[in-house]
Amino acid sequence: MTGETQNSCGTCTVCCKALRIVEFDKQAGVMCQHCTGTGCGIYETRYETCKGFLCGWRILPQLGDGWRPDRSGVLMLVMEAKDLPEEHGVAGNGIQFLILGGEKAILRPGFAEYVMTLVTRNVAVYLSADSPKTLINKYLRPSVMAKNKAAVIDMLLHIYRQHVGYRDLNKWTPLPWVDMP
Ligand code: SF4
Ligand code: SF4
């Protein structure tokens, strides 16, 4: 959506579909009318919200190309430390993982490892699947402390399925939105 940082959007347009943008009344899950399919058709005059937005992948240069949201099926949203529960705020900003690529996105190599790193550092980790986000550190911590990656993946899948169930129960927009390679 915005200018230059170490990771650049390229042809990704995931946030232009996934996010609700109040400034011009765009609903979540609906592609912005200005999207060309590979970028913004009104880039120079795009909305202030768009100018100010960077997804987590854009601002975490240590995450490689495979983490670009249209490739990973995961849109990462940074959550400011001031908005987090006190026990996590001291670890800095938190991260919400919005899962758009289904279970495949959770099983992708590197996903569980990164989540484990964050939980080890006590960084607040939230998960959502077009459903209310859940703080998941406490569910993952025992397996993370035991360095049991398989158990972490099982728990992530379990939490994800709970979210999908809740979403379906409420008849919300079906996912995935992102067709992963
Ligand atoms: S989701 Fe991230 S990488 Fe993709 S267009 Fe939006 S800001 Fe750029
Ligand atoms: S105005 Fe451009 S940057 Fe903003 S959501 Fe639409 S396509 Fe994306």
XYZ file of C-alpha atoms and ligand atoms in Angstrom:
197
model
C 0.000 0.000 0.000
C 2.757 2.530 0.834
C 6.291 3.686 -0.086
C 9.737 2.200 0.435
C 10.883 -0.089 3.229
C 13.111 -3.138 3.134
C 10.275 -5.425 2.090
C 8.151 -4.021 -0.688
C 4.602 -4.927 -1.684
C 5.420 -5.897 -5.265
C 2.238 -7.358 -6.751
C 0.688 -8.241 -3.381
C -2.730 -6.672 -2.796
C -3.891 -8.750 0.164
C -4.596 -5.831 2.508
C -6.593 -4.113 -0.254
C -9.074 -6.974 0.068
C -8.737 -8.361 3.564
C -9.059 -5.261 5.702
C -11.980 -3.066 6.575
C -11.099 0.539 5.748
C -13.369 2.955 7.541
C -12.066 6.019 5.695
C -13.886 5.045 2.510
C -16.305 2.454 3.865
C -14.608 -0.600 2.395
C -15.709 -3.838 4.023
C -13.321 -6.633 5.034
C -13.079 -9.378 2.446
C -14.162 -7.132 -0.431
C -11.522 -6.098 -2.922
C -11.077 -2.334 -3.153
C -12.560 -0.929 -6.337
C -9.267 0.829 -7.067
C -7.160 -2.319 -7.060
C -5.800 -3.295 -10.476
C -5.094 -6.849 -9.357
C -1.384 -6.195 -9.045
C -1.367 -2.801 -7.322
C -3.217 0.422 -6.607
C -4.855 2.198 -9.517
C -4.840 5.530 -7.665
C -1.479 5.165 -5.958
C -0.494 8.857 -6.021
C -3.822 9.988 -4.583
C -4.705 6.954 -2.477
C -6.372 7.410 0.901
C -4.527 8.489 4.037
C -5.273 5.120 5.647
C -3.542 3.380 2.758
C -0.554 5.737 2.885
C -0.106 5.022 6.564
C -0.496 1.263 6.508
C 2.279 -1.303 6.526
C 1.583 -4.934 7.244
C 3.879 -6.808 9.589
C 5.836 -8.386 6.764
C 6.739 -4.947 5.419
C 8.246 -3.810 8.681
C 9.955 -7.030 9.758
C 12.802 -7.261 7.264
C 14.125 -10.469 8.832
C 11.123 -12.295 7.366
C 11.932 -13.473 3.870
C 9.990 -13.284 0.604
C 7.995 -16.388 1.467
C 6.244 -14.390 4.165
C 4.712 -11.919 1.726
C 0.989 -12.243 2.509
C -0.050 -13.437 -0.952
C 2.589 -16.168 -0.712
C 2.257 -17.142 2.926
C -1.507 -16.866 3.324
C -0.850 -14.902 6.514
C -1.460 -11.195 6.948
C 0.490 -9.943 9.949
C -0.814 -6.893 11.776
C 1.357 -5.121 14.306
C -0.379 -4.310 17.578
C 0.956 -1.405 19.568
C 2.402 -2.203 22.975
C 0.168 0.367 24.660
C -2.913 -1.616 23.602
C -1.684 -4.963 24.933
C -2.211 -6.665 28.299
C 0.379 -5.417 30.749
C 2.274 -8.711 30.913
C 2.990 -8.499 27.181
C 3.352 -4.773 26.687
C 6.810 -4.805 28.246
C 7.977 -7.088 25.416
C 7.091 -4.398 22.882
C 4.575 -4.535 20.066
C 2.491 -7.656 19.543
C 1.552 -9.416 16.326
C -1.782 -10.613 15.048
C -1.657 -13.421 12.513
C -4.709 -13.196 10.270
C -4.849 -16.607 8.608
C -6.139 -16.276 5.051
C -4.592 -19.342 3.463
C -6.247 -22.066 5.512
C -4.393 -24.784 7.407
C -1.740 -24.813 4.706
C -0.616 -21.418 5.941
C -0.088 -22.781 9.452
C 1.767 -25.835 8.160
C 4.076 -23.775 5.968
C 7.722 -24.243 6.988
C 8.837 -21.394 9.195
C 5.429 -20.365 10.544
C 5.461 -22.395 13.754
C 9.138 -21.620 14.310
C 8.482 -17.882 14.148
C 5.509 -18.120 16.482
C 7.660 -20.111 18.908
C 10.317 -17.405 18.832
C 7.736 -14.745 19.649
C 6.177 -16.741 22.483
C 9.628 -17.414 23.928
C 10.210 -13.652 23.990
C 6.779 -13.091 25.577
C 5.658 -11.043 22.580
C 1.845 -10.988 22.424
C 0.643 -13.329 19.664
C -2.934 -13.152 18.406
C -4.599 -15.392 15.854
C -7.706 -14.774 13.836
C -9.463 -16.234 10.789
C -11.848 -13.436 9.943
C -13.097 -13.905 13.464
C -12.445 -12.041 16.706
C -8.760 -12.332 17.450
C -7.552 -14.422 20.369
C -4.419 -13.951 22.448
C -2.851 -17.408 22.201
C 0.410 -17.267 24.161
C -0.900 -19.188 27.160
C -2.079 -22.088 25.002
C 1.263 -22.401 23.272
C 3.646 -21.711 26.110
C 3.949 -25.269 27.566
C 4.849 -26.756 24.182
C 7.108 -23.845 23.336
C 8.987 -24.215 26.621
C 9.339 -27.957 25.906
C 10.598 -27.063 22.399
C 7.973 -29.411 21.005
C 7.262 -28.000 17.553
C 4.807 -30.759 16.616
C 2.704 -29.959 19.668
C 2.828 -26.253 18.848
C 1.562 -26.956 15.326
C -1.214 -29.181 16.694
C -2.303 -26.411 19.058
C -2.162 -23.768 16.315
C -4.347 -25.958 14.106
C -6.749 -26.560 16.969
C -7.058 -22.838 17.696
C -7.455 -22.064 14.014
C -10.255 -24.645 13.665
C -12.018 -23.115 16.668
C -11.929 -19.766 14.912
C -13.210 -21.221 11.662
C -16.023 -22.938 13.568
C -16.984 -19.695 15.274
C -16.861 -17.839 11.979
C -19.002 -20.430 10.219
C -21.481 -20.488 13.091
C -21.986 -16.784 12.555
C -22.211 -17.219 8.783
C -19.342 -14.818 8.145
C -17.368 -14.548 4.932
C -15.902 -17.902 3.982
C -12.138 -18.209 3.711
C -9.533 -18.735 2.360
C -9.190 -15.553 0.397
C -5.623 -16.252 -0.555
C -4.862 -19.003 -3.051
C -1.466 -20.189 -2.010
C 0.943 -21.783 -4.469
S -0.552 -6.996 2.677
Fe 1.459 -6.068 3.083
S 2.754 -6.615 1.334
Fe 0.618 -6.982 0.748
S -0.037 -5.062 -0.267
Fe -0.590 -4.891 1.906
S 1.147 -3.855 2.886
Fe 1.862 -4.612 0.889
S -7.029 2.742 -2.529
Fe -5.320 1.587 -3.401
S -3.989 1.096 -1.637
Fe -5.999 1.683 -0.828
S -7.119 -0.240 -0.561
Fe -7.645 0.593 -2.586
S -6.212 -0.386 -4.018
Fe -5.400 -0.647 -1.937
